[in-house]
Short mmCIF file of C-alpha atoms in Angstrom, two decimals:
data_model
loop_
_atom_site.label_atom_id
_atom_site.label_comp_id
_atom_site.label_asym_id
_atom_site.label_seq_id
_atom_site.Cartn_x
_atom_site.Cartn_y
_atom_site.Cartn_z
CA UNK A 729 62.76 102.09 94.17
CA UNK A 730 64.14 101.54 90.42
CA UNK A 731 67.20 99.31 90.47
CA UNK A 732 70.07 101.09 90.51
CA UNK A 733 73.73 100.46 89.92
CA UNK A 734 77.10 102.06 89.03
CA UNK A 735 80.36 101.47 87.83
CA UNK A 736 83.58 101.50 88.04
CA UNK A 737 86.77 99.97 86.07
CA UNK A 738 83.75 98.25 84.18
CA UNK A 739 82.04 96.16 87.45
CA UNK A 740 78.52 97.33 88.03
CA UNK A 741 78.34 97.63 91.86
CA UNK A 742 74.57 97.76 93.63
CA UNK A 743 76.17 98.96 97.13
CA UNK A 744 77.63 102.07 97.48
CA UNK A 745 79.35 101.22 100.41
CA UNK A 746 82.98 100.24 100.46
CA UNK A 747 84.63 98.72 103.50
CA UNK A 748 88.14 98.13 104.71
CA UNK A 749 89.50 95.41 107.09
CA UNK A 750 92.19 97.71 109.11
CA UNK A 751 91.58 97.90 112.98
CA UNK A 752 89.07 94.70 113.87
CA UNK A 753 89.64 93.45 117.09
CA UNK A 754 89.07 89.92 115.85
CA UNK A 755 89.27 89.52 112.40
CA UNK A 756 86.54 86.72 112.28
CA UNK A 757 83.88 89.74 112.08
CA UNK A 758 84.43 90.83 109.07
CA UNK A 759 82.42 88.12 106.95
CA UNK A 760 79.18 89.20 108.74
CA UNK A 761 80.27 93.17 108.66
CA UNK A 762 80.51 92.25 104.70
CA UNK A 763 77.62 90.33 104.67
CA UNK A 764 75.41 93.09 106.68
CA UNK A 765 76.66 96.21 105.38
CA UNK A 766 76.04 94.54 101.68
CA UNK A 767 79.44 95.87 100.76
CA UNK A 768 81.18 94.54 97.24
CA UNK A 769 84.29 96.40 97.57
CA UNK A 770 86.56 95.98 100.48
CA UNK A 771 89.90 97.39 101.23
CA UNK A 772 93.50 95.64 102.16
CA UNK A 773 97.13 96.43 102.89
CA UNK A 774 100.27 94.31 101.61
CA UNK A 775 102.65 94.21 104.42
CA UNK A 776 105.90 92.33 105.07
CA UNK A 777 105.16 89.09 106.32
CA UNK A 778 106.56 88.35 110.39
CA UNK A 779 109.13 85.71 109.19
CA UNK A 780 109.45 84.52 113.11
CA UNK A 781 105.78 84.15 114.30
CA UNK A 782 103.30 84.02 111.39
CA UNK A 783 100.64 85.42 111.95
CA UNK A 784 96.71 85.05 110.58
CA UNK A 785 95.93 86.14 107.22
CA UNK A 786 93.17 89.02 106.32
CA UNK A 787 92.18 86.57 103.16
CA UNK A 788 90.70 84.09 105.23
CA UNK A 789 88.23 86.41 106.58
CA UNK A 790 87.29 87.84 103.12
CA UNK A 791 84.03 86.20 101.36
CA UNK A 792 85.51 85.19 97.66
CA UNK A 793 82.84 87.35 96.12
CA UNK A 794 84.31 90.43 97.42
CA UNK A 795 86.07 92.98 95.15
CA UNK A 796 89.45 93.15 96.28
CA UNK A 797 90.82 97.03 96.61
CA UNK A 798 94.16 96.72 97.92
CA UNK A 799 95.73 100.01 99.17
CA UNK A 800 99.50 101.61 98.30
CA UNK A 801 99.33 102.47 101.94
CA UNK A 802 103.20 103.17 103.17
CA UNK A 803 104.14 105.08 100.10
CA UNK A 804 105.78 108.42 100.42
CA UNK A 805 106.49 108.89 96.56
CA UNK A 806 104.82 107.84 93.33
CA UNK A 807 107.31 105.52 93.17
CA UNK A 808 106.97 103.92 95.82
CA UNK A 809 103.22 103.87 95.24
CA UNK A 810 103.15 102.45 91.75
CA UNK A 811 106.11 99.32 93.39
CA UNK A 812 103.63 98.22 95.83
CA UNK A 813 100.25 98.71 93.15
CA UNK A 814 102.53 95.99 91.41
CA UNK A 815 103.04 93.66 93.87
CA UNK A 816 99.62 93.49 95.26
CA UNK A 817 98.32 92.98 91.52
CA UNK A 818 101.05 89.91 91.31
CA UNK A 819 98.96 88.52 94.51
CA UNK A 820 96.71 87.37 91.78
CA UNK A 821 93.53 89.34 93.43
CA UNK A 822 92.91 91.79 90.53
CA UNK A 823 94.18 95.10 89.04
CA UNK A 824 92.53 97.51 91.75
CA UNK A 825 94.35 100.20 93.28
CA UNK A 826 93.68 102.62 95.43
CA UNK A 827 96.51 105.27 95.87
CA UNK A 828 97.55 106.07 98.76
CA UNK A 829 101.00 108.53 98.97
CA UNK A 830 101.27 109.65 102.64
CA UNK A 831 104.70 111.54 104.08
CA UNK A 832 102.55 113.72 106.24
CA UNK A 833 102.36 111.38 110.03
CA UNK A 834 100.28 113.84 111.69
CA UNK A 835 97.62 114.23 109.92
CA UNK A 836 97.99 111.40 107.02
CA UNK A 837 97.18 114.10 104.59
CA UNK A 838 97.80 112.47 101.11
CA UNK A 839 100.48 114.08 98.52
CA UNK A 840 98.47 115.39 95.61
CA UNK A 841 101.09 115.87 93.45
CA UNK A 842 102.58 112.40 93.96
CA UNK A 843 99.33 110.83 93.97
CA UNK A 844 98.82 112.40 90.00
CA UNK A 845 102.01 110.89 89.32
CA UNK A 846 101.61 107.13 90.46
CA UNK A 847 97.52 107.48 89.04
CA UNK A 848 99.04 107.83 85.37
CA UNK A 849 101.79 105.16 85.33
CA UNK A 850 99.11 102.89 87.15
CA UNK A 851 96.42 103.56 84.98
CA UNK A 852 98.40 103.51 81.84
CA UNK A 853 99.72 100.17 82.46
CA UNK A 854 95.88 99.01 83.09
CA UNK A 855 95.48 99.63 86.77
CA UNK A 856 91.65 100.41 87.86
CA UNK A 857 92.97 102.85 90.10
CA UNK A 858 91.25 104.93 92.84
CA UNK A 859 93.37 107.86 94.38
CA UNK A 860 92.79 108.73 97.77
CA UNK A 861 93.17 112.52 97.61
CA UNK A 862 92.40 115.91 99.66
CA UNK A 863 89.03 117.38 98.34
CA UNK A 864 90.91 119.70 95.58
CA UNK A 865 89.28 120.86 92.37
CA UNK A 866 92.39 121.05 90.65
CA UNK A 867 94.05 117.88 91.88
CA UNK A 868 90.63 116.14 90.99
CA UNK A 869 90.87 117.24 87.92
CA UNK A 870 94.56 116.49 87.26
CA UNK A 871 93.41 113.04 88.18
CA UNK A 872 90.77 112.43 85.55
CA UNK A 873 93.25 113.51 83.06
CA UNK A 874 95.77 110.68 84.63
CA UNK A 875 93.15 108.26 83.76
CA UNK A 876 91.89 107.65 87.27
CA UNK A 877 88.75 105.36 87.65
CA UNK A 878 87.18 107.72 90.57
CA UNK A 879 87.78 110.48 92.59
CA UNK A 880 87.87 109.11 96.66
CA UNK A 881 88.57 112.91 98.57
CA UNK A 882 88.54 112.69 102.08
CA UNK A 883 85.67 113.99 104.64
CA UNK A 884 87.83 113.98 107.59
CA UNK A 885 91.55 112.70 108.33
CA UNK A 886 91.78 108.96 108.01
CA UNK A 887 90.95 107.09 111.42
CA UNK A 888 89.34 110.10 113.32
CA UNK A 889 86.03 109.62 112.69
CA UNK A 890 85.27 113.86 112.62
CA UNK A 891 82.72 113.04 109.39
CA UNK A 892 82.31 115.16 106.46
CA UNK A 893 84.35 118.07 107.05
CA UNK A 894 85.67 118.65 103.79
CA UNK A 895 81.82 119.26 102.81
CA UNK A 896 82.09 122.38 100.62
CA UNK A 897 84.64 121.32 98.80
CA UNK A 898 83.15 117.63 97.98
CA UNK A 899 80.05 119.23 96.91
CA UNK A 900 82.56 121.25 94.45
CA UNK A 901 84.07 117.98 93.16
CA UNK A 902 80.58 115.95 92.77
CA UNK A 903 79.61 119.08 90.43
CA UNK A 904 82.50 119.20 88.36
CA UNK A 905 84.27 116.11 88.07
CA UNK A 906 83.16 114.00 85.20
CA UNK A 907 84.04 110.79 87.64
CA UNK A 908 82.86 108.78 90.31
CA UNK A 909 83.62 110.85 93.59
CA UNK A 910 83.95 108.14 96.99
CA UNK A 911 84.09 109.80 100.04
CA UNK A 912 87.18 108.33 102.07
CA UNK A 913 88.26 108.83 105.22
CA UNK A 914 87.21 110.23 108.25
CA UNK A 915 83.09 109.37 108.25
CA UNK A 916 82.19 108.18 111.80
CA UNK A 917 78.48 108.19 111.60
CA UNK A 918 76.25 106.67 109.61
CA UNK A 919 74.58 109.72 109.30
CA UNK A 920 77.29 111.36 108.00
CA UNK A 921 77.66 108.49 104.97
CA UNK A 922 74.31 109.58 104.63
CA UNK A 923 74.83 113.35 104.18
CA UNK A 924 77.13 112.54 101.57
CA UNK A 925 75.30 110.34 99.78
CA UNK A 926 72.47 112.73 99.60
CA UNK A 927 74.45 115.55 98.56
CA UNK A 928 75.18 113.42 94.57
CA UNK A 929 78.72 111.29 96.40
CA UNK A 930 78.61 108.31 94.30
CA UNK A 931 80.05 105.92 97.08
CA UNK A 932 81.64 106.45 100.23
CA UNK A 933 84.49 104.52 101.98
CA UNK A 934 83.94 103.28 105.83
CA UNK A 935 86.63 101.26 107.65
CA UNK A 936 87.23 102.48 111.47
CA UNK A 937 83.60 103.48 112.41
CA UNK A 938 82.75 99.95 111.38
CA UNK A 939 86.14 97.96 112.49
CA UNK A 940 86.24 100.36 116.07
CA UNK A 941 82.18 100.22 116.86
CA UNK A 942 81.42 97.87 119.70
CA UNK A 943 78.81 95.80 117.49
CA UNK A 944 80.87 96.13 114.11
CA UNK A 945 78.19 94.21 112.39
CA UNK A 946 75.30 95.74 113.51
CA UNK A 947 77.69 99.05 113.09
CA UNK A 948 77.99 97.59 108.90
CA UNK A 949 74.00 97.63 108.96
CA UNK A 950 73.43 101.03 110.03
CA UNK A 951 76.46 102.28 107.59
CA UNK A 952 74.63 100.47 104.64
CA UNK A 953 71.12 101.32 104.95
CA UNK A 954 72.59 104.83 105.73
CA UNK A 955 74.10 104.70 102.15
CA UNK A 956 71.35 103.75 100.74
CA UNK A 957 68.68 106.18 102.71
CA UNK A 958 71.06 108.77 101.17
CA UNK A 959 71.08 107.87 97.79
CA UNK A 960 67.34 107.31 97.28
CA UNK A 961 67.32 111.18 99.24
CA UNK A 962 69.49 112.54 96.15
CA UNK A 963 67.48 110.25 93.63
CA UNK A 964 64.14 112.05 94.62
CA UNK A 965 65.40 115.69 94.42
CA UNK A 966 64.76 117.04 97.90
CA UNK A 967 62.46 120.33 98.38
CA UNK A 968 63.37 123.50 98.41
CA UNK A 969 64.40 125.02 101.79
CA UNK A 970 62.73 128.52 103.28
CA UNK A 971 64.12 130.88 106.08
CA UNK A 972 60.67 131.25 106.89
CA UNK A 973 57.59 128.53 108.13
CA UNK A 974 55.82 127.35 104.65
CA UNK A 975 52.32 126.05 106.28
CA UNK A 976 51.87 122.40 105.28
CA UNK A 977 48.37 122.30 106.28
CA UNK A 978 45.66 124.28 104.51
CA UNK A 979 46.17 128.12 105.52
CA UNK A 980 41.92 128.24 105.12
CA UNK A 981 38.43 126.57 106.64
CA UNK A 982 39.30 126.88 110.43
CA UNK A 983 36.85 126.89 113.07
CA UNK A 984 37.34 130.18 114.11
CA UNK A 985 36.58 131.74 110.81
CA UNK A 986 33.39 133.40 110.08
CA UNK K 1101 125.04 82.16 102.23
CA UNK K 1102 123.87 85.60 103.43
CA UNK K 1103 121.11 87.28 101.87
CA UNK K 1104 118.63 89.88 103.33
CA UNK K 1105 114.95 88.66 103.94
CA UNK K 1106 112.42 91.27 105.06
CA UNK K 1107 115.28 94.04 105.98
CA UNK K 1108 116.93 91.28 107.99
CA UNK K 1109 120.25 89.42 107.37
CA UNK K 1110 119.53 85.55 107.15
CA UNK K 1111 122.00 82.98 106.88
CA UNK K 1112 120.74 80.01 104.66
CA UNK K 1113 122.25 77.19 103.01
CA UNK K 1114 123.32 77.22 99.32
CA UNK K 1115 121.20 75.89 96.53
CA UNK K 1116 117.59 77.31 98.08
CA UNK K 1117 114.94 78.16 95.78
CA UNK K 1118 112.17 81.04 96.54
CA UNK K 1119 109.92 78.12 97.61
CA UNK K 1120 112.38 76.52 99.67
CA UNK K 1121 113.06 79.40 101.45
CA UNK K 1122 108.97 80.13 101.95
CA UNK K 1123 109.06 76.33 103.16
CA UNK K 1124 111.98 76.66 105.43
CA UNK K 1125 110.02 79.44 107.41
CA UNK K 1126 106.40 77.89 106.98
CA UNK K 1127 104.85 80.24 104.78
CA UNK K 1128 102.43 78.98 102.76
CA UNK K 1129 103.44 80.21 99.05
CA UNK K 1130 100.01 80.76 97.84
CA UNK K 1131 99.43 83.66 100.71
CA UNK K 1132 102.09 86.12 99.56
CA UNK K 1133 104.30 87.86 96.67
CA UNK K 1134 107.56 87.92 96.90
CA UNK K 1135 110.27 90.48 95.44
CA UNK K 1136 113.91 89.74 94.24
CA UNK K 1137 116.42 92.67 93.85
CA UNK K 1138 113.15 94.72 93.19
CA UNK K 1139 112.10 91.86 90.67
CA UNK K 1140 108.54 90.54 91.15
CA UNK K 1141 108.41 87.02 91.28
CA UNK K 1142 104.92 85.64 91.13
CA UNK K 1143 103.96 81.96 92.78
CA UNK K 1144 104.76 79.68 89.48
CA UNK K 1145 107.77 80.47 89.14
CA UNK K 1146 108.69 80.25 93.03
CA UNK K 1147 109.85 76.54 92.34
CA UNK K 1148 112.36 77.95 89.80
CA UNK K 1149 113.82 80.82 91.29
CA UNK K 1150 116.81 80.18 92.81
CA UNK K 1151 118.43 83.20 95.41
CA UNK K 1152 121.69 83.70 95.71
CA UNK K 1153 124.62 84.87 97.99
CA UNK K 1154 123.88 88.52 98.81
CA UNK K 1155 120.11 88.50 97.01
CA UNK K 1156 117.69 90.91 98.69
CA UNK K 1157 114.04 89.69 99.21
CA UNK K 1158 110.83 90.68 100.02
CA UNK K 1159 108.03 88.60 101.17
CA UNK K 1160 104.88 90.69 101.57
CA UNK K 1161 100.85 89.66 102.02
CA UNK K 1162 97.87 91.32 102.16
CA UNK K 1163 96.84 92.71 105.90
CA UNK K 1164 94.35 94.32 107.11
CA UNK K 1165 93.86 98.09 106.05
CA UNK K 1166 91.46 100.84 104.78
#
């Protein structure tokens, strides 16, 4: 297969998986769930600190190689969005965002309009910033004029791993949007990572089908050569499909003849 | 001195810098950012940052997330 890569906020990435580090059981997994899925990117949150019983920090856990994409996760307003984009770029890790602006508990639907709003202040003050928003032409494209880096729409609400729902709609962003599109959210299977990659997603973002599987690493394998399966799909142009049989074996020279 | 930590009042003695106050509760400084009356203040200049009588703080790290 020719090499391949793409980028984003100018860092050529070979995997187009992204993971997260939200829901492990034990922590200490997730250097082989990077290792195995083959994952650059990987997703944090910035969280008060427990000023009575400290507890373990995520950082440890995270192989230094590792792109660091912390999320505004907690943010009801743009405001609030673009205060905590600022303090997790003063943790020294980079100047990665991905936007997050949530006042919806039910569903953790993110704020479109909000999440325009925070995307331009971030990305004018030099952010690489990655909006998590609702597969919407219009707010996709209200986002590539706010200077966003990608596009990551949603396939399914966050944590219920329901898989690529939002299907139609993705497929409208991946034709029109002049940006990376990552599917986040919701993809439980690994074949549903692979539907999307097949259907021209550039990357796609997996944390709880990985973090919640019983094997998360061997869970990080499947996810990755899932991703990959996907994108060499797209790459070769798949056939046309029929609503009726197309013979695949010669229709002529059979025994019976004659 | 009284000065909110985290959301929580905290009674601590005068003359504490960021850092002491990090040290005080065994946090290592290099693990976390910390925010003064909605100021950032990044690790270097923990050392020099001294908090006063009715200050507000944050101390926030990365967790995990998605």
């Amino acid at each position: 297969m020719r090499e391949e890569s793409f980028e984003i906020g100018g860092l050529k990435l070979k995997s187009r998986l992204f993971t997260g580090t939200g829901k492990y059981a034990d922590d200490s997994v997730i250097p082989g769930v990077c290792e195995a899925s083959g994952s650059q990117v990987i997703t944090v949150a910035l969280r008060r600190v427990d000023l009575e019983s400290d507890t373990g920090n995520v950082m440890d856990f995270i192989p230094k190689d590792m792109q660091l994409l912390p999320n505004t996760s907690g943010a009801r307003t743009a405001e609030e969005a673009v205060r905590i984009a600022k303090l997790a770029r003063a943790m020294g890790c980079g100047n990665w965002i991905k936007i997050e602006v949530i006042s919806d508990n039910k569903y953790l639907l993110p704020d479109g309009y909000e999440t325009a709003k925070a995307t331009e202040i971030l990305a004018e003050d030099g952010f690489v910033v990655l909006p998590y928003v609702n597969a919407d032409l219009y707010i996709a494209r209200s986002l590539v004029d706010a200077g966003a880096a990608a596009v990551m729409p949603l396939g399914a609400p966050i944590g219920t791993n329901r898989g690529l729902k939002t299907k139609e709609m993705v497929r409208i962003l991946i034709d029109e949007i002049d940006l990376p599109i990552i599917v986040d959210a919701g993809i439980g299977r690994p074949s549903e990572a692979c539907e999307a990659m097949e259907m021209g997603a550039d990357a796609v973002l997996v944390n709880t089908a990985i973090a919640t599987a019983s094997d998360p690493i061997m869970m990080a394998r499947a996810f990755g050569q899932a991703v990959e399966a996907g994108r060499a799909a797209y790459l070769s142009g798949p056939g046309a499909k029929h609503s009726m049989a197309q013979a695949s074996s010669p229709l002529t020279g059979f025994l019976s003849e004659g | 001195m009284v000065i909110t930590v985290n959301g929580k009042e905290t009674e601590v003695a005068e003359g504490l810098s960021v850092l002491g106050l990090l040290e005080s509760k065994g946090i290592a400084p290099d693990t976390v950012v910390v925010e003064l009356n909605r100021d950032i203040v990044t690790g270097e200049n923990f050392g020099t940052t001294m908090i006063n009588d009715g200050d507000h703080l944050e101390v926030l790290r990365f967790v995990g997330g998605g």
